[in-house]
Amino acid sequence: MKLTKKSHACVRLEKDGRTLVLDPGGFSEEDAALGADAILVTHEHPDHFDELRLRAAMEDNPAAAIWTLKSVAEKISAAFPGRVHTVGHGDTFTAAGFDVQVHGELHAVIHPDIPRITNVGFLVDGGKVFHPGDALTVPAHPVETLMLPVMAPWNKIAEVIEYVREVGPRRAYDIHDALLTDLARPIYDRQIGELGGAEHLRLTPGDSARL
């Protein structure tokens, strides 16, 4: 499987000539979802869900489909009848040849005065990759590669480190990093790498790794 990092929370997975894209939001490249056979969206926040990017990908490939939660599906399903699938915690499905399990139900707490929205994470190919969206969900399944949300208004580095420890992946790749400056990156790299208990890795947007 080939993993390609796009800006912020978006990643592309390629296997057997097919492409799965997760969270092509407004902080990601305009073409982040183009060429996708299937798209997964964890929640409705604009840095994860961008309607224009989804529409472009769906129009580019008439066979492409989206799997997401209800709040996102309601916004785009009318434009693509039969191609937008609503999923929730505990569901399993196959998308573009990838086996996917859905884990999690709520977005992490940003502030007690801000209502929590729904958020789901996607476990791909039996734990090969787990993308939690905006939550620190621990799936009840071993994880080989964790897509790690390193910096957000709803987290701090101590929580990020404890999350890596709790999930116990073989490796963790940074995502949700568009707000993290280059000045701060060495601090995050060192502390997560030294304390998380897993190999901590970072890809520049556009770079790829083989899993």
Short mmCIF file of C-alpha atoms in Angstrom, two decimals:
data_model
loop_
_atom_site.label_atom_id
_atom_site.label_comp_id
_atom_site.label_asym_id
_atom_site.label_seq_id
_atom_site.Cartn_x
_atom_site.Cartn_y
_atom_site.Cartn_z
CA MET A 1 0.00 0.00 0.00
CA LYS A 2 1.24 3.48 -0.87
CA LEU A 3 0.50 6.33 1.54
CA THR A 4 0.73 9.90 0.25
CA LYS A 5 0.43 12.85 2.61
CA LYS A 6 -1.52 15.85 1.44
CA SER A 7 -1.76 19.11 3.36
CA HIS A 8 -3.29 19.07 6.85
CA ALA A 9 -5.55 16.06 7.52
CA CYS A 10 -5.80 14.59 4.01
CA VAL A 11 -4.09 11.36 2.99
CA ARG A 12 -4.26 9.22 -0.14
CA LEU A 13 -3.95 5.44 -0.09
CA GLU A 14 -3.20 3.47 -3.26
CA LYS A 15 -3.39 -0.29 -3.74
CA ASP A 16 -3.86 -2.51 -6.79
CA GLY A 17 -4.32 0.51 -9.04
CA ARG A 18 -7.10 2.08 -6.98
CA THR A 19 -7.09 5.17 -4.78
CA LEU A 20 -8.80 5.95 -1.48
CA VAL A 21 -8.72 9.56 -0.20
CA LEU A 22 -9.48 10.58 3.37
CA ASP A 23 -10.53 14.07 4.51
CA PRO A 24 -9.78 16.32 1.51
CA GLY A 25 -10.68 19.51 3.34
CA GLY A 26 -10.26 23.21 2.77
CA PHE A 27 -6.69 23.30 4.09
CA SER A 28 -5.63 20.65 1.59
CA GLU A 29 -4.71 21.11 -2.06
CA GLU A 30 -7.55 21.91 -4.45
CA ASP A 31 -6.86 18.68 -6.35
CA ALA A 32 -6.42 16.56 -3.20
CA ALA A 33 -9.36 14.30 -4.05
CA LEU A 34 -8.99 14.19 -7.84
CA GLY A 35 -8.41 10.69 -9.16
CA ALA A 36 -10.02 9.05 -6.15
CA ASP A 37 -12.08 5.90 -6.56
CA ALA A 38 -13.48 6.34 -3.05
CA ILE A 39 -13.49 9.18 -0.52
CA LEU A 40 -13.93 8.97 3.25
CA VAL A 41 -14.84 12.03 5.33
CA THR A 42 -14.62 11.94 9.13
CA HIS A 43 -16.75 15.00 9.96
CA GLU A 44 -18.20 18.29 8.77
CA HIS A 45 -15.56 20.83 9.81
CA PRO A 46 -14.23 22.68 6.75
CA ASP A 47 -10.61 21.60 7.21
CA HIS A 48 -11.84 18.01 6.68
CA PHE A 49 -14.89 18.47 4.45
CA ASP A 50 -14.84 20.78 1.45
CA GLU A 51 -17.82 20.45 -0.84
CA LEU A 52 -16.07 21.89 -3.90
CA ARG A 53 -13.22 19.39 -3.63
CA LEU A 54 -15.65 16.50 -3.26
CA ARG A 55 -17.76 17.65 -6.19
CA ALA A 56 -14.68 17.98 -8.38
CA ALA A 57 -13.58 14.44 -7.56
CA MET A 58 -17.02 12.94 -8.06
CA GLU A 59 -17.45 14.69 -11.41
CA ASP A 60 -13.93 13.71 -12.48
CA ASN A 61 -14.68 10.02 -11.87
CA PRO A 62 -18.32 9.02 -12.40
CA ALA A 63 -17.64 5.73 -10.61
CA ALA A 64 -16.29 7.36 -7.45
CA ALA A 65 -18.25 7.17 -4.20
CA ILE A 66 -18.18 8.77 -0.75
CA TRP A 67 -18.56 7.18 2.67
CA THR A 68 -19.20 9.56 5.53
CA LEU A 69 -21.42 10.39 8.48
CA LYS A 70 -24.94 11.78 8.23
CA SER A 71 -24.10 15.48 8.68
CA VAL A 72 -21.79 15.45 5.65
CA ALA A 73 -23.90 13.09 3.55
CA GLU A 74 -26.89 15.41 3.88
CA LYS A 75 -24.90 18.23 2.31
CA ILE A 76 -23.84 16.42 -0.86
CA SER A 77 -25.91 13.27 -1.41
CA ALA A 78 -28.60 15.01 -3.50
CA ALA A 79 -26.02 15.93 -6.14
CA PHE A 80 -24.81 12.33 -6.50
CA PRO A 81 -27.73 9.91 -6.00
CA GLY A 82 -26.66 6.46 -4.89
CA ARG A 83 -22.99 7.42 -4.62
CA VAL A 84 -22.89 8.87 -1.08
CA HIS A 85 -23.10 6.32 1.73
CA THR A 86 -23.89 7.15 5.36
CA VAL A 87 -21.92 5.22 7.98
CA GLY A 88 -21.47 5.23 11.75
CA HIS A 89 -19.60 3.53 14.56
CA GLY A 90 -19.44 -0.24 14.14
CA ASP A 91 -20.13 -0.28 10.41
CA THR A 92 -17.90 -2.15 7.96
CA PHE A 93 -17.71 -1.76 4.19
CA THR A 94 -15.41 -2.11 1.19
CA ALA A 95 -14.39 1.00 -0.74
CA ALA A 96 -12.16 0.88 -3.84
CA GLY A 97 -10.91 -2.54 -2.75
CA PHE A 98 -10.03 -1.39 0.79
CA ASP A 99 -11.77 -3.00 3.76
CA VAL A 100 -12.90 -0.29 6.18
CA GLN A 101 -14.21 -0.34 9.75
CA VAL A 102 -15.80 2.72 11.39
CA HIS A 103 -14.74 3.63 14.93
CA GLY A 104 -15.82 6.53 17.13
CA GLU A 105 -18.81 8.79 17.48
CA LEU A 106 -17.88 12.27 18.75
CA HIS A 107 -15.46 15.06 17.95
CA ALA A 108 -12.96 15.85 20.70
CA VAL A 109 -13.94 18.59 23.17
CA ILE A 110 -12.83 22.00 21.88
CA HIS A 111 -14.36 23.88 24.83
CA PRO A 112 -17.21 22.91 27.20
CA ASP A 113 -19.30 25.78 25.81
CA ILE A 114 -19.00 24.46 22.22
CA PRO A 115 -21.44 21.62 21.41
CA ARG A 116 -19.70 18.45 20.25
CA ILE A 117 -20.45 17.20 16.76
CA THR A 118 -20.27 13.70 15.35
CA ASN A 119 -16.88 12.38 14.20
CA VAL A 120 -15.92 8.96 12.94
CA GLY A 121 -12.54 7.34 12.41
CA PHE A 122 -11.69 4.89 9.65
CA LEU A 123 -9.64 1.72 10.15
CA VAL A 124 -8.36 0.51 6.79
CA ASP A 125 -7.44 -3.05 5.79
CA GLY A 126 -7.59 -4.64 9.20
CA GLY A 127 -5.51 -2.01 10.97
CA LYS A 128 -2.98 -1.21 8.27
CA VAL A 129 -3.98 2.46 8.67
CA PHE A 130 -6.19 4.29 11.15
CA HIS A 131 -7.37 7.88 10.58
CA PRO A 132 -9.26 9.15 13.66
CA GLY A 133 -10.43 12.49 12.28
CA ASP A 134 -10.72 15.06 15.08
CA ALA A 135 -10.79 12.68 18.02
CA LEU A 136 -8.46 10.52 20.05
CA THR A 137 -10.44 7.35 19.40
CA VAL A 138 -8.76 4.08 20.32
CA PRO A 139 -10.12 1.33 18.07
CA ALA A 140 -10.66 -2.09 19.57
CA HIS A 141 -8.23 -3.50 17.02
CA PRO A 142 -4.44 -3.45 16.58
CA VAL A 143 -3.18 -0.53 14.50
CA GLU A 144 -0.06 -0.71 12.35
CA THR A 145 0.02 2.90 11.07
CA LEU A 146 -1.68 5.67 13.03
CA MET A 147 -2.45 8.97 11.35
CA LEU A 148 -1.72 11.21 14.31
CA PRO A 149 -3.47 14.60 14.74
CA VAL A 150 -0.52 16.44 16.25
CA MET A 151 -1.82 19.99 16.61
CA ALA A 152 -5.37 21.31 16.94
CA PRO A 153 -7.41 23.72 19.07
CA TRP A 154 -8.74 20.66 20.90
CA ASN A 155 -5.49 18.96 21.91
CA LYS A 156 -2.15 19.43 23.65
CA ILE A 157 1.06 17.50 23.22
CA ALA A 158 0.65 15.50 26.44
CA GLU A 159 -2.64 14.14 25.11
CA VAL A 160 -1.06 13.37 21.74
CA ILE A 161 1.74 11.40 23.40
CA GLU A 162 -0.69 9.47 25.60
CA TYR A 163 -2.82 8.72 22.56
CA VAL A 164 0.11 7.12 20.75
CA ARG A 165 0.86 5.07 23.86
CA GLU A 166 -2.74 3.92 24.19
CA VAL A 167 -3.18 2.94 20.54
CA GLY A 168 0.26 1.30 20.46
CA PRO A 169 0.87 1.45 16.70
CA ARG A 170 4.04 0.32 14.97
CA ARG A 171 4.42 3.84 13.53
CA ALA A 172 2.65 7.20 13.67
CA TYR A 173 2.58 9.74 10.84
CA ASP A 174 1.69 13.36 11.56
CA ILE A 175 -1.57 14.78 10.23
CA HIS A 176 -3.64 17.80 11.27
CA ASP A 177 -0.49 19.88 11.12
CA ALA A 178 -1.33 22.89 8.92
CA LEU A 179 -1.33 25.18 11.98
CA LEU A 180 2.00 23.87 13.27
CA THR A 181 4.90 26.15 12.35
CA ASP A 182 8.32 24.94 11.26
CA LEU A 183 9.70 26.47 14.46
CA ALA A 184 7.60 24.09 16.58
CA ARG A 185 8.08 20.92 14.55
CA PRO A 186 11.40 19.84 16.10
CA ILE A 187 9.83 20.10 19.56
CA TYR A 188 6.91 17.89 18.56
CA ASP A 189 9.19 15.46 16.73
CA ARG A 190 11.47 15.06 19.71
CA GLN A 191 8.83 14.77 22.42
CA ILE A 192 6.46 12.46 20.55
CA GLY A 193 9.38 10.40 19.24
CA GLU A 194 11.00 10.00 22.63
CA LEU A 195 7.85 9.48 24.71
CA GLY A 196 5.20 7.96 22.46
CA GLY A 197 6.63 4.46 22.29
CA ALA A 198 6.22 4.15 18.51
CA GLU A 199 8.21 5.21 15.49
CA HIS A 200 7.20 8.83 14.87
CA LEU A 201 7.34 9.98 11.24
CA ARG A 202 6.45 13.02 9.19
CA LEU A 203 5.85 13.43 5.47
CA THR A 204 5.99 16.72 3.60
CA PRO A 205 2.75 17.23 1.61
CA GLY A 206 3.14 15.37 -1.67
CA ASP A 207 5.62 12.84 -0.28
CA SER A 208 4.81 9.12 -0.04
CA ALA A 209 5.74 6.02 1.92
CA ARG A 210 5.20 2.30 1.38
CA LEU A 211 3.34 0.46 4.13
#
